Short mmCIF file of C-alpha atoms in Angstrom, two decimals:
data_model
loop_
_atom_site.label_atom_id
_atom_site.label_comp_id
_atom_site.label_asym_id
_atom_site.label_seq_id
_atom_site.Cartn_x
_atom_site.Cartn_y
_atom_site.Cartn_z
CA MET A 1 161.13 232.32 68.14
CA ASN A 2 158.48 233.27 65.58
CA LYS A 3 156.97 230.63 63.34
CA LYS A 4 154.52 230.87 60.51
CA ILE A 5 151.23 229.09 60.92
CA SER A 6 148.85 227.87 58.26
CA LEU A 7 145.51 229.48 57.50
CA GLY A 8 143.77 226.43 58.98
CA VAL A 9 145.64 226.76 62.26
CA ALA A 10 144.94 230.47 62.39
CA VAL A 11 141.24 229.84 61.90
CA PHE A 12 141.32 227.15 64.60
CA LEU A 13 142.99 229.49 67.08
CA MET A 14 140.51 232.26 66.38
CA ALA A 15 137.64 229.82 66.78
CA LEU A 16 139.11 228.56 70.05
CA ALA A 17 139.52 232.09 71.38
CA SER A 18 135.96 232.95 70.33
CA ALA A 19 134.62 229.84 72.01
CA VAL A 20 136.42 230.59 75.25
CA THR A 21 135.20 234.20 75.19
CA PHE A 22 131.63 233.07 74.51
CA VAL A 23 131.61 230.45 77.27
CA LEU A 24 133.10 232.79 79.86
CA GLY A 25 130.71 235.54 78.85
CA TRP A 26 127.78 233.16 79.18
CA ILE A 27 128.90 232.06 82.64
CA PHE A 28 129.26 235.65 83.86
CA SER A 29 125.85 236.59 82.52
CA ASN A 30 124.09 233.61 84.07
CA TYR A 31 125.57 233.49 87.56
CA ARG A 32 124.26 236.49 89.50
CA SER A 33 125.01 235.90 93.17
CA ASP A 34 128.52 235.97 94.65
CA SER A 35 128.17 232.40 95.93
CA LEU A 36 127.39 231.10 92.45
CA LEU A 37 129.81 233.41 90.71
CA ASN A 38 133.08 232.68 92.43
CA GLN A 39 133.65 228.92 92.28
CA PRO A 40 132.12 228.05 88.86
CA ILE A 41 133.93 230.96 87.22
CA THR A 42 137.24 229.99 88.84
CA VAL A 43 136.92 226.35 87.82
CA ASN A 44 135.90 227.08 84.27
CA ASN A 45 138.36 229.95 83.84
CA ASN A 46 141.24 227.76 85.01
CA MET A 47 140.16 224.95 82.71
CA TYR A 48 140.01 227.10 79.59
CA LYS A 49 143.15 228.97 80.56
CA LYS A 50 145.09 225.71 80.82
CA ILE A 51 143.75 224.42 77.51
CA ASP A 52 144.67 227.71 75.88
CA GLU A 53 148.16 227.55 77.41
CA ILE A 54 148.74 223.99 76.17
CA ASN A 55 147.43 224.94 72.75
CA ASP A 56 149.90 227.84 72.51
CA ILE A 57 152.85 225.64 73.50
CA VAL A 58 151.94 222.86 71.08
CA ARG A 59 151.26 225.17 68.14
CA GLU A 60 154.52 226.99 68.71
CA ASN A 61 156.80 224.01 69.32
CA TYR A 62 155.38 220.74 68.00
CA ASN A 63 157.38 219.42 65.03
CA GLY A 64 154.63 217.55 63.22
CA GLU A 65 151.20 217.71 61.66
CA ILE A 66 148.09 217.83 63.83
CA ASP A 67 144.86 216.19 62.75
CA GLU A 68 142.39 218.71 64.15
CA THR A 69 139.43 216.29 64.19
CA TYR A 70 141.49 213.63 65.93
CA LEU A 71 142.73 216.16 68.49
CA LEU A 72 139.26 217.47 69.26
CA ASP A 73 137.88 213.96 69.65
CA PHE A 74 140.62 213.15 72.17
CA ILE A 75 140.01 216.37 74.11
CA SER A 76 136.31 215.49 74.29
CA GLU A 77 137.06 211.91 75.28
CA GLY A 78 139.37 213.15 78.02
CA PHE A 79 136.63 215.42 79.37
CA ALA A 80 134.21 212.49 79.63
CA TYR A 81 136.86 210.34 81.33
CA GLY A 82 137.87 213.16 83.66
CA THR A 83 134.38 213.52 85.12
CA GLY A 84 134.99 210.37 87.15
CA ASP A 85 131.73 208.91 85.86
CA THR A 86 132.46 205.20 85.39
CA TYR A 87 129.95 204.94 82.57
CA ALA A 88 130.60 208.25 80.80
CA ASN A 89 131.78 208.06 77.22
CA TYR A 90 132.41 210.26 74.21
CA TYR A 91 131.53 209.07 70.71
CA SER A 92 132.99 210.54 67.55
CA ALA A 93 130.51 211.18 64.75
CA LYS A 94 131.33 207.78 63.19
CA GLU A 95 131.15 205.98 66.54
CA TYR A 96 127.81 207.64 67.37
CA THR A 97 126.33 206.51 64.06
CA GLU A 98 127.48 202.96 64.82
CA LEU A 99 126.10 203.19 68.36
CA LYS A 100 122.65 204.18 67.11
CA ASP A 101 122.69 201.18 64.80
CA ASP A 102 123.70 198.96 67.72
CA LEU A 103 120.84 200.25 69.87
CA ASN A 104 118.49 199.46 67.02
CA GLY A 105 119.92 195.97 66.77
CA LYS A 106 121.55 196.61 63.40
CA VAL A 107 125.25 196.26 62.64
CA VAL A 108 127.56 196.02 59.67
CA GLY A 109 129.25 192.65 59.68
CA ILE A 110 129.23 189.09 58.42
CA GLY A 111 126.65 187.69 60.84
CA ILE A 112 128.31 185.52 63.48
CA SER A 113 128.84 185.41 67.25
CA PHE A 114 131.95 183.77 68.60
CA VAL A 115 134.03 183.26 71.72
CA LYS A 116 137.69 182.55 72.37
CA ASP A 117 137.84 178.80 72.92
CA THR A 118 140.22 176.80 75.10
CA GLU A 119 142.67 176.42 72.20
CA GLY A 120 142.79 180.17 71.59
CA TYR A 121 140.79 180.23 68.37
CA ALA A 122 137.52 182.07 67.68
CA LYS A 123 134.78 179.48 67.98
CA ILE A 124 131.47 180.28 66.30
CA ILE A 125 128.55 179.89 68.73
CA SER A 126 125.86 181.18 66.38
CA VAL A 127 125.39 182.09 62.72
CA TYR A 128 122.64 184.60 61.94
CA SER A 129 119.93 183.44 59.59
CA ASP A 130 120.32 184.68 56.00
CA SER A 131 123.59 186.42 56.86
CA PRO A 132 126.70 186.63 54.67
CA ALA A 133 128.34 184.07 56.97
CA GLU A 134 125.50 181.55 56.56
CA ILE A 135 125.45 182.04 52.80
CA SER A 136 129.22 181.41 52.76
CA GLY A 137 128.77 178.10 54.57
CA LEU A 138 129.94 178.94 58.10
CA ALA A 139 128.26 176.98 60.89
CA LYS A 140 128.03 176.82 64.67
CA GLY A 141 131.05 175.01 66.09
CA ASP A 142 133.50 176.08 63.37
CA GLN A 143 136.84 177.45 64.53
CA ILE A 144 138.10 180.59 62.83
CA VAL A 145 141.88 180.24 62.54
CA LYS A 146 142.77 183.19 60.31
CA ILE A 147 141.17 186.55 59.48
CA ALA A 148 142.65 188.73 56.74
CA ASP A 149 146.43 188.48 57.30
CA PHE A 150 146.18 187.75 61.02
CA ASP A 151 146.63 184.34 62.58
CA VAL A 152 143.96 184.09 65.28
CA LEU A 153 146.05 181.92 67.60
CA THR A 154 149.00 184.32 67.77
CA ASN A 155 147.26 187.65 67.13
CA TYR A 156 143.73 187.25 68.44
CA ASP A 157 142.76 190.89 69.04
CA ASN A 158 143.95 192.20 65.67
CA ALA A 159 142.36 189.25 63.92
CA ILE A 160 138.99 189.87 65.55
CA ASN A 161 139.13 193.58 64.76
CA ALA A 162 139.75 192.69 61.12
CA VAL A 163 136.22 191.27 60.91
CA LYS A 164 134.92 194.84 61.15
CA GLY A 165 134.60 197.05 58.10
CA ASP A 166 132.26 199.09 55.95
CA ALA A 167 129.26 197.64 54.18
CA GLY A 168 130.16 196.35 50.73
CA THR A 169 133.78 195.54 51.58
CA THR A 170 135.10 191.99 51.87
CA VAL A 171 137.12 190.03 54.39
CA LYS A 172 138.91 186.72 53.92
CA LEU A 173 138.91 184.17 56.69
CA VAL A 174 139.91 180.57 57.20
CA TYR A 175 137.69 178.29 59.29
CA ARG A 176 138.39 174.80 60.56
CA ARG A 177 135.79 172.02 60.63
CA ALA A 178 136.56 168.40 61.49
CA GLY A 179 140.27 169.11 61.11
CA GLU A 180 139.94 170.58 57.62
CA ASP A 181 140.65 174.26 56.84
CA THR A 182 138.59 176.21 54.31
CA GLU A 183 139.13 179.77 53.10
CA VAL A 184 136.18 181.99 52.23
CA GLU A 185 135.78 185.62 51.20
CA ILE A 186 132.73 187.28 52.72
CA THR A 187 131.14 190.62 51.86
CA ARG A 188 130.10 192.69 54.85
CA ARG A 189 126.63 194.25 54.96
CA LYS A 190 124.18 195.72 57.44
CA ILE A 191 122.24 193.02 59.28
CA THR A 192 119.69 192.80 62.09
CA VAL A 193 121.23 191.02 65.04
CA PRO A 194 119.03 188.25 66.47
CA SER A 195 118.81 188.85 70.21
CA VAL A 196 116.09 186.32 71.09
CA GLU A 197 116.26 182.54 70.78
CA SER A 198 113.39 180.29 71.81
CA GLN A 199 112.37 176.65 72.04
CA ILE A 200 109.84 174.47 73.83
CA LEU A 201 111.48 172.14 76.32
CA GLU A 202 110.30 168.58 76.96
CA ASP A 203 108.34 169.64 80.05
CA ASN A 204 106.22 171.99 77.90
CA ILE A 205 108.12 174.98 79.24
CA ALA A 206 109.09 177.78 76.87
CA TYR A 207 112.78 178.64 77.06
CA ILE A 208 113.57 182.14 75.76
CA LYS A 209 117.14 183.40 75.72
CA ILE A 210 117.61 187.18 75.48
CA THR A 211 121.14 188.28 74.65
CA ASP A 212 120.54 192.04 74.42
CA PHE A 213 117.83 194.68 74.84
CA THR A 214 117.52 196.76 71.66
CA SER A 215 114.57 198.15 69.74
CA SER A 216 114.63 195.10 67.46
CA THR A 217 114.55 192.77 70.49
CA VAL A 218 110.98 193.81 71.28
CA ASP A 219 109.41 192.33 68.14
CA GLN A 220 111.54 189.20 68.40
CA PHE A 221 110.47 188.75 72.02
CA GLU A 222 106.79 189.36 71.28
CA SER A 223 106.89 186.78 68.51
CA ALA A 224 108.53 184.19 70.79
CA VAL A 225 106.08 184.78 73.64
CA SER A 226 103.03 184.73 71.36
CA SER A 227 104.18 181.52 69.70
CA ALA A 228 104.70 179.86 73.08
CA LEU A 229 101.30 180.94 74.38
CA SER A 230 99.59 179.64 71.24
CA ASN A 231 101.18 176.27 72.04
CA LYS A 232 99.68 176.47 75.55
CA VAL A 233 102.99 176.17 77.41
CA ASP A 234 102.98 175.50 81.15
CA GLY A 235 105.57 178.14 81.93
CA PHE A 236 108.44 180.34 80.78
CA ILE A 237 112.15 180.44 81.48
CA PHE A 238 113.82 183.69 80.45
CA ASP A 239 117.58 183.32 80.18
CA ILE A 240 119.38 186.66 80.59
CA ARG A 241 122.73 185.30 81.70
CA ASN A 242 125.62 187.26 80.18
CA ASN A 243 123.17 189.97 79.08
CA GLY A 244 124.79 193.35 79.72
CA GLY A 245 121.59 195.36 79.27
CA GLY A 246 120.47 197.80 76.60
CA THR A 247 117.72 200.39 76.28
CA MET A 248 115.21 201.01 79.05
CA LYS A 249 112.44 201.53 76.51
CA SER A 250 112.84 198.03 75.08
CA VAL A 251 112.80 196.51 78.58
CA ALA A 252 109.64 198.44 79.46
CA GLN A 253 107.89 197.31 76.28
CA MET A 254 108.80 193.68 76.95
CA LEU A 255 107.70 193.85 80.57
CA ASP A 256 104.41 195.38 79.45
CA MET A 257 103.58 192.09 77.73
CA LEU A 258 104.12 190.12 80.95
CA VAL A 259 103.10 192.14 84.03
CA PRO A 260 99.77 193.73 85.11
CA GLU A 261 98.98 197.42 85.11
CA GLY A 262 101.41 199.54 87.07
CA PRO A 263 104.87 201.11 87.06
CA VAL A 264 107.74 199.12 85.56
CA ILE A 265 110.63 201.60 85.71
CA LYS A 266 111.23 204.52 88.08
CA SER A 267 114.07 207.01 88.01
CA VAL A 268 115.74 209.16 90.67
CA ASP A 269 117.56 212.27 89.43
CA LYS A 270 120.46 214.18 90.99
CA THR A 271 118.07 216.13 93.24
CA GLY A 272 116.61 212.92 94.70
CA GLU A 273 113.25 213.30 92.96
CA GLU A 274 111.70 209.97 91.96
CA LYS A 275 109.30 209.64 89.06
CA VAL A 276 107.71 206.81 87.11
CA VAL A 277 109.29 206.60 83.67
CA TYR A 278 107.40 203.65 82.16
CA THR A 279 104.17 201.86 83.02
CA SER A 280 102.38 198.75 81.81
CA ASP A 281 98.75 198.18 80.86
CA ASN A 282 96.44 195.55 82.36
CA ALA A 283 97.32 192.80 79.87
CA GLU A 284 99.56 190.15 81.41
CA VAL A 285 100.80 186.57 81.11
CA SER A 286 99.61 184.28 83.88
CA VAL A 287 101.80 181.20 83.82
CA PRO A 288 104.76 180.39 86.11
CA MET A 289 108.08 181.96 85.16
CA ALA A 290 111.72 181.75 86.12
CA VAL A 291 114.58 184.04 85.14
CA LEU A 292 118.14 182.75 84.76
CA VAL A 293 120.76 185.28 85.92
CA ASN A 294 124.50 185.37 86.60
CA LYS A 295 127.32 187.76 87.44
CA ASN A 296 127.24 189.18 83.91
CA THR A 297 123.54 190.01 84.03
CA ALA A 298 123.66 193.80 84.25
CA SER A 299 121.77 197.08 84.05
CA ALA A 300 118.55 196.85 82.02
CA ALA A 301 118.73 193.05 82.20
CA GLU A 302 118.76 193.25 86.00
CA LEU A 303 115.78 195.57 85.87
CA PHE A 304 113.89 193.05 83.71
CA ALA A 305 114.48 190.36 86.32
CA ALA A 306 113.72 192.60 89.30
CA ALA A 307 110.43 193.84 87.83
CA LEU A 308 109.18 190.31 87.15
CA ARG A 309 109.99 189.36 90.73
CA ASP A 310 108.41 192.54 92.12
CA TYR A 311 105.12 191.61 90.44
CA ASN A 312 105.42 188.02 91.75
CA LYS A 313 105.64 186.80 88.18
CA ALA A 314 108.97 185.00 88.37
CA LYS A 315 111.58 183.44 90.60
CA LEU A 316 115.23 184.20 89.94
CA VAL A 317 117.64 181.29 89.51
CA GLY A 318 121.43 181.38 89.20
CA SER A 319 124.13 183.54 90.76
CA ASN A 320 124.21 187.11 92.05
CA THR A 321 123.97 189.72 89.29
CA TYR A 322 126.41 192.50 88.37
CA GLY A 323 124.80 195.44 90.18
CA LYS A 324 124.42 198.39 87.79
CA GLY A 325 121.41 200.46 88.77
CA VAL A 326 122.24 203.81 87.18
CA MET A 327 120.99 205.25 83.92
CA GLN A 328 122.94 207.07 81.22
CA ASP A 329 121.57 209.53 78.70
CA ILE A 330 123.22 210.26 75.37
CA PHE A 331 123.46 213.90 74.28
CA PRO A 332 124.11 214.51 70.57
CA LEU A 333 126.55 217.32 69.76
CA SER A 334 126.40 219.78 66.89
CA ASP A 335 129.12 218.07 64.81
CA GLY A 336 127.41 214.66 64.84
CA SER A 337 129.33 213.32 67.82
CA ALA A 338 127.78 212.63 71.22
CA ILE A 339 128.53 212.31 74.92
CA LYS A 340 127.02 209.81 77.36
CA ILE A 341 126.82 210.59 81.08
CA THR A 342 125.07 209.14 84.11
CA THR A 343 121.96 211.20 84.81
CA SER A 344 119.92 209.17 87.29
CA LYS A 345 119.36 205.94 89.14
CA PHE A 346 116.67 203.58 87.92
CA ASN A 347 114.50 201.63 90.32
CA PRO A 348 112.34 198.53 89.90
CA PRO A 349 108.58 198.86 90.50
CA VAL A 350 108.73 197.95 94.20
CA SER A 351 112.15 196.76 95.35
CA GLU A 352 115.17 198.91 96.14
CA ASN A 353 117.84 200.09 93.77
CA PHE A 354 120.46 197.38 93.23
CA ASP A 355 123.43 199.49 92.15
CA GLY A 356 126.65 198.09 93.60
CA VAL A 357 124.99 195.05 95.15
CA GLY A 358 123.15 193.26 92.36
CA LEU A 359 120.19 190.91 92.69
CA LYS A 360 120.35 187.81 94.85
CA PRO A 361 118.48 184.94 93.20
CA ASP A 362 115.65 183.16 94.98
CA PHE A 363 117.48 179.94 94.18
CA VAL A 364 121.26 180.30 94.21
CA VAL A 365 122.93 177.87 91.82
CA ASP A 366 126.57 178.59 91.02
CA LEU A 367 128.27 176.98 88.06
CA THR A 368 131.65 175.34 88.54
CA ALA A 369 134.74 177.11 87.21
CA GLU A 370 134.85 174.63 84.33
CA GLN A 371 131.17 175.20 83.48
CA GLU A 372 131.68 178.97 83.46
CA LYS A 373 134.67 178.60 81.20
CA LEU A 374 132.71 176.48 78.72
CA TRP A 375 129.29 178.11 79.22
CA TYR A 376 128.64 178.11 75.48
CA GLU A 377 128.72 174.31 75.43
CA LEU A 378 126.22 173.74 78.24
CA ASP A 379 122.97 172.00 77.35
CA GLY A 380 119.89 170.59 79.05
CA SER A 381 121.87 167.77 80.64
CA THR A 382 124.87 169.79 81.87
CA ASP A 383 123.46 173.26 82.62
CA THR A 384 122.69 172.95 86.34
CA GLN A 385 121.13 176.43 86.49
CA LEU A 386 118.71 175.60 83.68
CA ILE A 387 117.90 172.26 85.28
CA LYS A 388 117.01 174.05 88.52
CA ALA A 389 114.90 176.64 86.68
CA ILE A 390 112.88 173.86 85.06
CA SER A 391 112.20 172.27 88.44
CA VAL A 392 111.16 175.65 89.88
CA VAL A 393 108.63 176.28 87.10
CA LYS A 394 107.27 172.73 87.38
CA ALA A 395 106.84 173.16 91.16
CA LEU A 396 104.96 176.45 90.66
CA ASN A 397 102.53 174.62 88.41
CA LYS A 398 101.49 172.20 91.13
#
């Protein structure tokens, strides 16, 4: 049966046909030998043939409107997923813009971090300085019970997603403090996410918690380290528990402040060739250090810990880490979108790659199930991993 198609669909089909013709032509012109010609051409020809076949069927029979951008994004997402690469991902143009902001430590939001508490509400564990949330009166420990039209207790995921939105838009939420509920309307805006928290403990040991590794983390970390050194601290504890990683460049820049001259990150590509990606200069910090790690310490965070141990700068305290020792690169596409794929392994300066096995701490201290569940409420008297790290640093000072 013949059906009319719109001008837009006709243009799309012509563009698709042109793209297939171009790609196949390129493959034929670039693969000279029979051994290279046969299999790649067969694989690619079958792939484009099947896509073309599906496209014909859908265009001819589907009783509905197709959003071409949405369709193309899903095709691209499926390609990334179909590679079998656990860490591969496709980002639409909007998602890629947001990702770049994330990697720079900047997001659009209201300026809070929260967790799902034992009651099922969103409990605020930190409020960013000078953020819309702080200006609106929110504080650490508040329970968020309603966001927009969603009750947090009965519709947690949708409620949390409702916090997101474009800069300049508003969101209403209800928070509970000391049994009293208060409604506020907060305007979202772009903010720099604080990823470093620091304090001087009673034993004159600097405690620095790093929640992420972004380009903005570097300056925050440098400021915290410099401040601690000016106070002549007797040691450092770097807390990277529940830190899922970030950019290799930021890790390298932070390690450069701490370790002596030498390699800090190596990479091994698909051919097995190893090369040094980042090095440090001869400036270093020469006081005892410990690094707190756990099962959620991953990727670049693991590399941070491994490098400090490789240079005999720090002892690791806590539980075995996640074990992600492979590196992804992000490739921007012509329409503003991007694809991320695994391109190499990354190795610490001296020790072996830890992908799939993680890092075993020098001092294994596992939290109880209850402590892990309420990790955000642990303090100097209840955090057994922190208590052990303090004793390790004190012993290294003797």
